[in-house]
Amino acid sequence: MSVAEERSVFLRAHHAWGDGDMDTFLTYLAEDILYTVNVDGLSVPYASSAVGKEDVRQRLQLLLDTFVVNAFVVETLVHETDHSRTIVLGYYKHKRTGERLDIKVRFHGWVENGLIKRLEEYHDAAYVEAFERFVRYLEAAAAEISGPASSP
């Protein structure tokens, strides 16, 4: 694979995710991928780091179970000597509360033998963690208002 083809893998992976095609997105990942995210994965499970393609798939499925992805738009793409990086605009809607999470995400990706071997995802971590606390608060308040389910 040429350098240009290797670099295009990173962009094609972005487009697959933006198209809502997780299966195709996963085809661009190495089996032993290292996927790191700078968000506290214990506080925000759908934004946790992962090791291995199956672990990444489970995390992304949790993200899709939590949010509707309204848009995932590549704003910039830069190829460095040994990796590529992007800035992406993500527009998400929390399924249970309807709250919007509009974020700018930075990705750094290293491709080897036609597959993404390492992927780093950078957020405004404090913002994402605060959003998660907010929607948990809304869910708890809604549950408190509705009270315990009555039994027949």
mmCIF file with all atom_site columns, C-alpha atoms in Angstrom:
data_model
loop_
_atom_site.group_PDB
_atom_site.id
_atom_site.type_symbol
_atom_site.label_atom_id
_atom_site.label_alt_id
_atom_site.label_comp_id
_atom_site.label_asym_id
_atom_site.label_entity_id
_atom_site.label_seq_id
_atom_site.pdbx_PDB_ins_code
_atom_site.Cartn_x
_atom_site.Cartn_y
_atom_site.Cartn_z
_atom_site.occupancy
_atom_site.B_iso_or_equiv
_atom_site.pdbx_formal_charge
_atom_site.auth_seq_id
_atom_site.auth_comp_id
_atom_site.auth_asym_id
_atom_site.auth_atom_id
_atom_site.pdbx_PDB_model_num
ATOM 1   C CA . MET A 1 1   ? 0.000   0.000  0.000  1.00 0.00 ? 1   MET A CA 1
ATOM 2   C CA . SER A 1 2   ? 1.327   3.448  -0.860 1.00 0.00 ? 2   SER A CA 1
ATOM 3   C CA . VAL A 1 3   ? 1.681   6.192  1.731  1.00 0.00 ? 3   VAL A CA 1
ATOM 4   C CA . ALA A 1 4   ? -1.285  7.998  0.165  1.00 0.00 ? 4   ALA A CA 1
ATOM 5   C CA . GLU A 1 5   ? -3.434  4.841  0.390  1.00 0.00 ? 5   GLU A CA 1
ATOM 6   C CA . GLU A 1 6   ? -2.381  4.252  3.999  1.00 0.00 ? 6   GLU A CA 1
ATOM 7   C CA . ARG A 1 7   ? -3.318  7.818  4.872  1.00 0.00 ? 7   ARG A CA 1
ATOM 8   C CA . SER A 1 8   ? -6.684  7.543  3.135  1.00 0.00 ? 8   SER A CA 1
ATOM 9   C CA . VAL A 1 9   ? -7.626  4.673  5.465  1.00 0.00 ? 9   VAL A CA 1
ATOM 10  C CA . PHE A 1 10  ? -7.885  7.176  8.310  1.00 0.00 ? 10  PHE A CA 1
ATOM 11  C CA . LEU A 1 11  ? -10.245 9.423  6.340  1.00 0.00 ? 11  LEU A CA 1
ATOM 12  C CA . ARG A 1 12  ? -12.346 6.511  5.043  1.00 0.00 ? 12  ARG A CA 1
ATOM 13  C CA . ALA A 1 13  ? -12.808 5.334  8.627  1.00 0.00 ? 13  ALA A CA 1
ATOM 14  C CA . HIS A 1 14  ? -14.100 8.796  9.556  1.00 0.00 ? 14  HIS A CA 1
ATOM 15  C CA . HIS A 1 15  ? -16.543 8.754  6.650  1.00 0.00 ? 15  HIS A CA 1
ATOM 16  C CA . ALA A 1 16  ? -17.826 5.289  7.574  1.00 0.00 ? 16  ALA A CA 1
ATOM 17  C CA . TRP A 1 17  ? -18.548 6.441  11.130 1.00 0.00 ? 17  TRP A CA 1
ATOM 18  C CA . GLY A 1 18  ? -20.164 9.634  9.835  1.00 0.00 ? 18  GLY A CA 1
ATOM 19  C CA . ASP A 1 19  ? -22.376 7.528  7.569  1.00 0.00 ? 19  ASP A CA 1
ATOM 20  C CA . GLY A 1 20  ? -23.461 5.472  10.584 1.00 0.00 ? 20  GLY A CA 1
ATOM 21  C CA . ASP A 1 21  ? -21.765 2.341  9.247  1.00 0.00 ? 21  ASP A CA 1
ATOM 22  C CA . MET A 1 22  ? -20.027 0.846  12.261 1.00 0.00 ? 22  MET A CA 1
ATOM 23  C CA . ASP A 1 23  ? -19.293 -2.450 10.482 1.00 0.00 ? 23  ASP A CA 1
ATOM 24  C CA . THR A 1 24  ? -17.327 -0.685 7.751  1.00 0.00 ? 24  THR A CA 1
ATOM 25  C CA . PHE A 1 25  ? -15.633 1.553  10.319 1.00 0.00 ? 25  PHE A CA 1
ATOM 26  C CA . LEU A 1 26  ? -14.426 -1.537 12.182 1.00 0.00 ? 26  LEU A CA 1
ATOM 27  C CA . THR A 1 27  ? -12.895 -3.013 9.002  1.00 0.00 ? 27  THR A CA 1
ATOM 28  C CA . TYR A 1 28  ? -10.340 -0.189 9.097  1.00 0.00 ? 28  TYR A CA 1
ATOM 29  C CA . LEU A 1 29  ? -9.112  -1.130 12.585 1.00 0.00 ? 29  LEU A CA 1
ATOM 30  C CA . ALA A 1 30  ? -6.316  -3.560 13.434 1.00 0.00 ? 30  ALA A CA 1
ATOM 31  C CA . GLU A 1 31  ? -7.404  -6.433 15.696 1.00 0.00 ? 31  GLU A CA 1
ATOM 32  C CA . ASP A 1 32  ? -5.077  -5.183 18.455 1.00 0.00 ? 32  ASP A CA 1
ATOM 33  C CA . ILE A 1 33  ? -5.890  -1.470 18.081 1.00 0.00 ? 33  ILE A CA 1
ATOM 34  C CA . LEU A 1 34  ? -5.077  0.837  20.951 1.00 0.00 ? 34  LEU A CA 1
ATOM 35  C CA . TYR A 1 35  ? -7.907  3.403  21.177 1.00 0.00 ? 35  TYR A CA 1
ATOM 36  C CA . THR A 1 36  ? -7.326  6.074  23.820 1.00 0.00 ? 36  THR A CA 1
ATOM 37  C CA . VAL A 1 37  ? -9.709  8.802  24.899 1.00 0.00 ? 37  VAL A CA 1
ATOM 38  C CA . ASN A 1 38  ? -8.857  11.632 27.283 1.00 0.00 ? 38  ASN A CA 1
ATOM 39  C CA . VAL A 1 39  ? -12.173 11.368 29.154 1.00 0.00 ? 39  VAL A CA 1
ATOM 40  C CA . ASP A 1 40  ? -12.722 9.574  32.475 1.00 0.00 ? 40  ASP A CA 1
ATOM 41  C CA . GLY A 1 41  ? -14.156 6.280  31.230 1.00 0.00 ? 41  GLY A CA 1
ATOM 42  C CA . LEU A 1 42  ? -15.548 5.411  34.662 1.00 0.00 ? 42  LEU A CA 1
ATOM 43  C CA . SER A 1 43  ? -17.639 8.599  34.707 1.00 0.00 ? 43  SER A CA 1
ATOM 44  C CA . VAL A 1 44  ? -18.483 8.495  30.998 1.00 0.00 ? 44  VAL A CA 1
ATOM 45  C CA . PRO A 1 45  ? -18.494 4.837  29.878 1.00 0.00 ? 45  PRO A CA 1
ATOM 46  C CA . TYR A 1 46  ? -19.350 5.572  26.235 1.00 0.00 ? 46  TYR A CA 1
ATOM 47  C CA . ALA A 1 47  ? -16.177 7.687  26.039 1.00 0.00 ? 47  ALA A CA 1
ATOM 48  C CA . SER A 1 48  ? -13.757 5.202  27.569 1.00 0.00 ? 48  SER A CA 1
ATOM 49  C CA . SER A 1 49  ? -10.506 3.999  26.084 1.00 0.00 ? 49  SER A CA 1
ATOM 50  C CA . ALA A 1 50  ? -10.362 0.520  24.558 1.00 0.00 ? 50  ALA A CA 1
ATOM 51  C CA . VAL A 1 51  ? -7.832  -2.130 23.554 1.00 0.00 ? 51  VAL A CA 1
ATOM 52  C CA . GLY A 1 52  ? -8.654  -4.448 20.683 1.00 0.00 ? 52  GLY A CA 1
ATOM 53  C CA . LYS A 1 53  ? -11.279 -4.254 17.973 1.00 0.00 ? 53  LYS A CA 1
ATOM 54  C CA . GLU A 1 54  ? -13.983 -6.029 19.983 1.00 0.00 ? 54  GLU A CA 1
ATOM 55  C CA . ASP A 1 55  ? -13.500 -3.676 22.943 1.00 0.00 ? 55  ASP A CA 1
ATOM 56  C CA . VAL A 1 56  ? -13.756 -0.687 20.561 1.00 0.00 ? 56  VAL A CA 1
ATOM 57  C CA . ARG A 1 57  ? -16.914 -2.152 19.020 1.00 0.00 ? 57  ARG A CA 1
ATOM 58  C CA . GLN A 1 58  ? -18.535 -2.529 22.446 1.00 0.00 ? 58  GLN A CA 1
ATOM 59  C CA . ARG A 1 59  ? -17.679 1.033  23.433 1.00 0.00 ? 59  ARG A CA 1
ATOM 60  C CA . LEU A 1 60  ? -18.992 2.444  20.168 1.00 0.00 ? 60  LEU A CA 1
ATOM 61  C CA . GLN A 1 61  ? -22.173 0.381  20.485 1.00 0.00 ? 61  GLN A CA 1
ATOM 62  C CA . LEU A 1 62  ? -22.703 1.886  23.936 1.00 0.00 ? 62  LEU A CA 1
ATOM 63  C CA . LEU A 1 63  ? -22.247 5.330  22.354 1.00 0.00 ? 63  LEU A CA 1
ATOM 64  C CA . LEU A 1 64  ? -24.869 4.480  19.703 1.00 0.00 ? 64  LEU A CA 1
ATOM 65  C CA . ASP A 1 65  ? -27.213 3.092  22.376 1.00 0.00 ? 65  ASP A CA 1
ATOM 66  C CA . THR A 1 66  ? -26.877 6.389  24.273 1.00 0.00 ? 66  THR A CA 1
ATOM 67  C CA . PHE A 1 67  ? -26.990 8.928  21.425 1.00 0.00 ? 67  PHE A CA 1
ATOM 68  C CA . VAL A 1 68  ? -28.453 9.625  18.037 1.00 0.00 ? 68  VAL A CA 1
ATOM 69  C CA . VAL A 1 69  ? -25.562 10.794 15.877 1.00 0.00 ? 69  VAL A CA 1
ATOM 70  C CA . ASN A 1 70  ? -26.974 13.717 13.911 1.00 0.00 ? 70  ASN A CA 1
ATOM 71  C CA . ALA A 1 71  ? -23.701 14.601 12.191 1.00 0.00 ? 71  ALA A CA 1
ATOM 72  C CA . PHE A 1 72  ? -20.008 13.763 12.236 1.00 0.00 ? 72  PHE A CA 1
ATOM 73  C CA . VAL A 1 73  ? -18.215 16.225 10.000 1.00 0.00 ? 73  VAL A CA 1
ATOM 74  C CA . VAL A 1 74  ? -14.489 16.266 9.259  1.00 0.00 ? 74  VAL A CA 1
ATOM 75  C CA . GLU A 1 75  ? -13.460 19.903 9.532  1.00 0.00 ? 75  GLU A CA 1
ATOM 76  C CA . THR A 1 76  ? -9.711  19.472 8.933  1.00 0.00 ? 76  THR A CA 1
ATOM 77  C CA . LEU A 1 77  ? -7.345  16.670 7.948  1.00 0.00 ? 77  LEU A CA 1
ATOM 78  C CA . VAL A 1 78  ? -3.569  16.918 8.202  1.00 0.00 ? 78  VAL A CA 1
ATOM 79  C CA . HIS A 1 79  ? -1.010  14.243 7.401  1.00 0.00 ? 79  HIS A CA 1
ATOM 80  C CA . GLU A 1 80  ? 2.111   14.286 9.553  1.00 0.00 ? 80  GLU A CA 1
ATOM 81  C CA . THR A 1 81  ? 5.247   12.250 8.899  1.00 0.00 ? 81  THR A CA 1
ATOM 82  C CA . ASP A 1 82  ? 4.062   9.183  10.822 1.00 0.00 ? 82  ASP A CA 1
ATOM 83  C CA . HIS A 1 83  ? 0.345   9.755  11.437 1.00 0.00 ? 83  HIS A CA 1
ATOM 84  C CA . SER A 1 84  ? -2.745  11.710 10.413 1.00 0.00 ? 84  SER A CA 1
ATOM 85  C CA . ARG A 1 85  ? -4.900  14.003 12.487 1.00 0.00 ? 85  ARG A CA 1
ATOM 86  C CA . THR A 1 86  ? -8.344  15.459 12.132 1.00 0.00 ? 86  THR A CA 1
ATOM 87  C CA . ILE A 1 87  ? -10.683 17.892 13.794 1.00 0.00 ? 87  ILE A CA 1
ATOM 88  C CA . VAL A 1 88  ? -14.270 16.690 13.676 1.00 0.00 ? 88  VAL A CA 1
ATOM 89  C CA . LEU A 1 89  ? -17.530 18.370 14.592 1.00 0.00 ? 89  LEU A CA 1
ATOM 90  C CA . GLY A 1 90  ? -19.873 15.926 16.297 1.00 0.00 ? 90  GLY A CA 1
ATOM 91  C CA . TYR A 1 91  ? -23.566 16.594 16.833 1.00 0.00 ? 91  TYR A CA 1
ATOM 92  C CA . TYR A 1 92  ? -25.204 14.107 19.172 1.00 0.00 ? 92  TYR A CA 1
ATOM 93  C CA . LYS A 1 93  ? -28.642 13.886 20.804 1.00 0.00 ? 93  LYS A CA 1
ATOM 94  C CA . HIS A 1 94  ? -28.981 12.008 24.079 1.00 0.00 ? 94  HIS A CA 1
ATOM 95  C CA . LYS A 1 95  ? -31.735 9.448  23.515 1.00 0.00 ? 95  LYS A CA 1
ATOM 96  C CA . ARG A 1 96  ? -33.315 9.445  26.981 1.00 0.00 ? 96  ARG A CA 1
ATOM 97  C CA . THR A 1 97  ? -33.239 13.177 27.729 1.00 0.00 ? 97  THR A CA 1
ATOM 98  C CA . GLY A 1 98  ? -33.171 14.793 24.290 1.00 0.00 ? 98  GLY A CA 1
ATOM 99  C CA . GLU A 1 99  ? -30.220 16.957 25.349 1.00 0.00 ? 99  GLU A CA 1
ATOM 100 C CA . ARG A 1 100 ? -27.760 17.891 22.610 1.00 0.00 ? 100 ARG A CA 1
ATOM 101 C CA . LEU A 1 101 ? -24.039 17.330 22.864 1.00 0.00 ? 101 LEU A CA 1
ATOM 102 C CA . ASP A 1 102 ? -22.296 19.375 20.177 1.00 0.00 ? 102 ASP A CA 1
ATOM 103 C CA . ILE A 1 103 ? -18.557 18.829 20.369 1.00 0.00 ? 103 ILE A CA 1
ATOM 104 C CA . LYS A 1 104 ? -15.320 19.383 18.546 1.00 0.00 ? 104 LYS A CA 1
ATOM 105 C CA . VAL A 1 105 ? -13.123 16.272 18.676 1.00 0.00 ? 105 VAL A CA 1
ATOM 106 C CA . ARG A 1 106 ? -9.505  15.840 17.667 1.00 0.00 ? 106 ARG A CA 1
ATOM 107 C CA . PHE A 1 107 ? -8.247  12.492 16.405 1.00 0.00 ? 107 PHE A CA 1
ATOM 108 C CA . HIS A 1 108 ? -4.713  11.272 15.808 1.00 0.00 ? 108 HIS A CA 1
ATOM 109 C CA . GLY A 1 109 ? -4.357  7.985  13.918 1.00 0.00 ? 109 GLY A CA 1
ATOM 110 C CA . TRP A 1 110 ? -1.467  5.713  12.996 1.00 0.00 ? 110 TRP A CA 1
ATOM 111 C CA . VAL A 1 111 ? -1.953  3.305  10.098 1.00 0.00 ? 111 VAL A CA 1
ATOM 112 C CA . GLU A 1 112 ? 0.168   0.188  9.561  1.00 0.00 ? 112 GLU A CA 1
ATOM 113 C CA . ASN A 1 113 ? -0.377  -2.363 6.794  1.00 0.00 ? 113 ASN A CA 1
ATOM 114 C CA . GLY A 1 114 ? -3.611  -0.698 5.728  1.00 0.00 ? 114 GLY A CA 1
ATOM 115 C CA . LEU A 1 115 ? -5.244  -0.708 9.196  1.00 0.00 ? 115 LEU A CA 1
ATOM 116 C CA . ILE A 1 116 ? -5.479  1.818  11.995 1.00 0.00 ? 116 ILE A CA 1
ATOM 117 C CA . LYS A 1 117 ? -3.154  0.512  14.691 1.00 0.00 ? 117 LYS A CA 1
ATOM 118 C CA . ARG A 1 118 ? -3.516  3.368  17.171 1.00 0.00 ? 118 ARG A CA 1
ATOM 119 C CA . LEU A 1 119 ? -6.216  5.991  17.501 1.00 0.00 ? 119 LEU A CA 1
ATOM 120 C CA . GLU A 1 120 ? -6.249  8.851  19.990 1.00 0.00 ? 120 GLU A CA 1
ATOM 121 C CA . GLU A 1 121 ? -9.440  10.843 20.618 1.00 0.00 ? 121 GLU A CA 1
ATOM 122 C CA . TYR A 1 122 ? -9.244  14.216 22.367 1.00 0.00 ? 122 TYR A CA 1
ATOM 123 C CA . HIS A 1 123 ? -12.241 16.075 23.786 1.00 0.00 ? 123 HIS A CA 1
ATOM 124 C CA . ASP A 1 124 ? -12.823 18.978 26.078 1.00 0.00 ? 124 ASP A CA 1
ATOM 125 C CA . ALA A 1 125 ? -12.951 16.322 28.788 1.00 0.00 ? 125 ALA A CA 1
ATOM 126 C CA . ALA A 1 126 ? -14.387 18.607 31.481 1.00 0.00 ? 126 ALA A CA 1
ATOM 127 C CA . TYR A 1 127 ? -17.267 19.537 29.154 1.00 0.00 ? 127 TYR A CA 1
ATOM 128 C CA . VAL A 1 128 ? -18.092 15.906 28.257 1.00 0.00 ? 128 VAL A CA 1
ATOM 129 C CA . GLU A 1 129 ? -17.888 14.831 31.911 1.00 0.00 ? 129 GLU A CA 1
ATOM 130 C CA . ALA A 1 130 ? -20.146 17.765 32.959 1.00 0.00 ? 130 ALA A CA 1
ATOM 131 C CA . PHE A 1 131 ? -22.639 16.830 30.220 1.00 0.00 ? 131 PHE A CA 1
ATOM 132 C CA . GLU A 1 132 ? -22.794 13.284 31.575 1.00 0.00 ? 132 GLU A CA 1
ATOM 133 C CA . ARG A 1 133 ? -23.403 14.534 35.134 1.00 0.00 ? 133 ARG A CA 1
ATOM 134 C CA . PHE A 1 134 ? -26.151 16.818 33.792 1.00 0.00 ? 134 PHE A CA 1
ATOM 135 C CA . VAL A 1 135 ? -28.050 14.087 31.924 1.00 0.00 ? 135 VAL A CA 1
ATOM 136 C CA . ARG A 1 136 ? -27.742 11.757 34.934 1.00 0.00 ? 136 ARG A CA 1
ATOM 137 C CA . TYR A 1 137 ? -29.249 14.536 37.063 1.00 0.00 ? 137 TYR A CA 1
ATOM 138 C CA . LEU A 1 138 ? -32.114 14.967 34.571 1.00 0.00 ? 138 LEU A CA 1
ATOM 139 C CA . GLU A 1 139 ? -32.767 11.224 34.518 1.00 0.00 ? 139 GLU A CA 1
ATOM 140 C CA . ALA A 1 140 ? -32.760 11.004 38.322 1.00 0.00 ? 140 ALA A CA 1
ATOM 141 C CA . ALA A 1 141 ? -35.086 14.012 38.625 1.00 0.00 ? 141 ALA A CA 1
ATOM 142 C CA . ALA A 1 142 ? -37.491 12.505 36.066 1.00 0.00 ? 142 ALA A CA 1
ATOM 143 C CA . ALA A 1 143 ? -37.479 9.183  37.934 1.00 0.00 ? 143 ALA A CA 1
ATOM 144 C CA . GLU A 1 144 ? -38.159 10.992 41.230 1.00 0.00 ? 144 GLU A CA 1
ATOM 145 C CA . ILE A 1 145 ? -41.083 12.915 39.731 1.00 0.00 ? 145 ILE A CA 1
ATOM 146 C CA . SER A 1 146 ? -42.656 9.835  38.199 1.00 0.00 ? 146 SER A CA 1
ATOM 147 C CA . GLY A 1 147 ? -42.218 7.908  41.448 1.00 0.00 ? 147 GLY A CA 1
ATOM 148 C CA . PRO A 1 148 ? -42.020 4.154  41.792 1.00 0.00 ? 148 PRO A CA 1
ATOM 149 C CA . ALA A 1 149 ? -43.885 2.128  39.233 1.00 0.00 ? 149 ALA A CA 1
ATOM 150 C CA . SER A 1 150 ? -47.218 1.016  40.581 1.00 0.00 ? 150 SER A CA 1
ATOM 151 C CA . SER A 1 151 ? -47.947 -2.662 40.526 1.00 0.00 ? 151 SER A CA 1
ATOM 152 C CA . PRO A 1 152 ? -51.387 -4.047 39.530 1.00 0.00 ? 152 PRO A CA 1
#
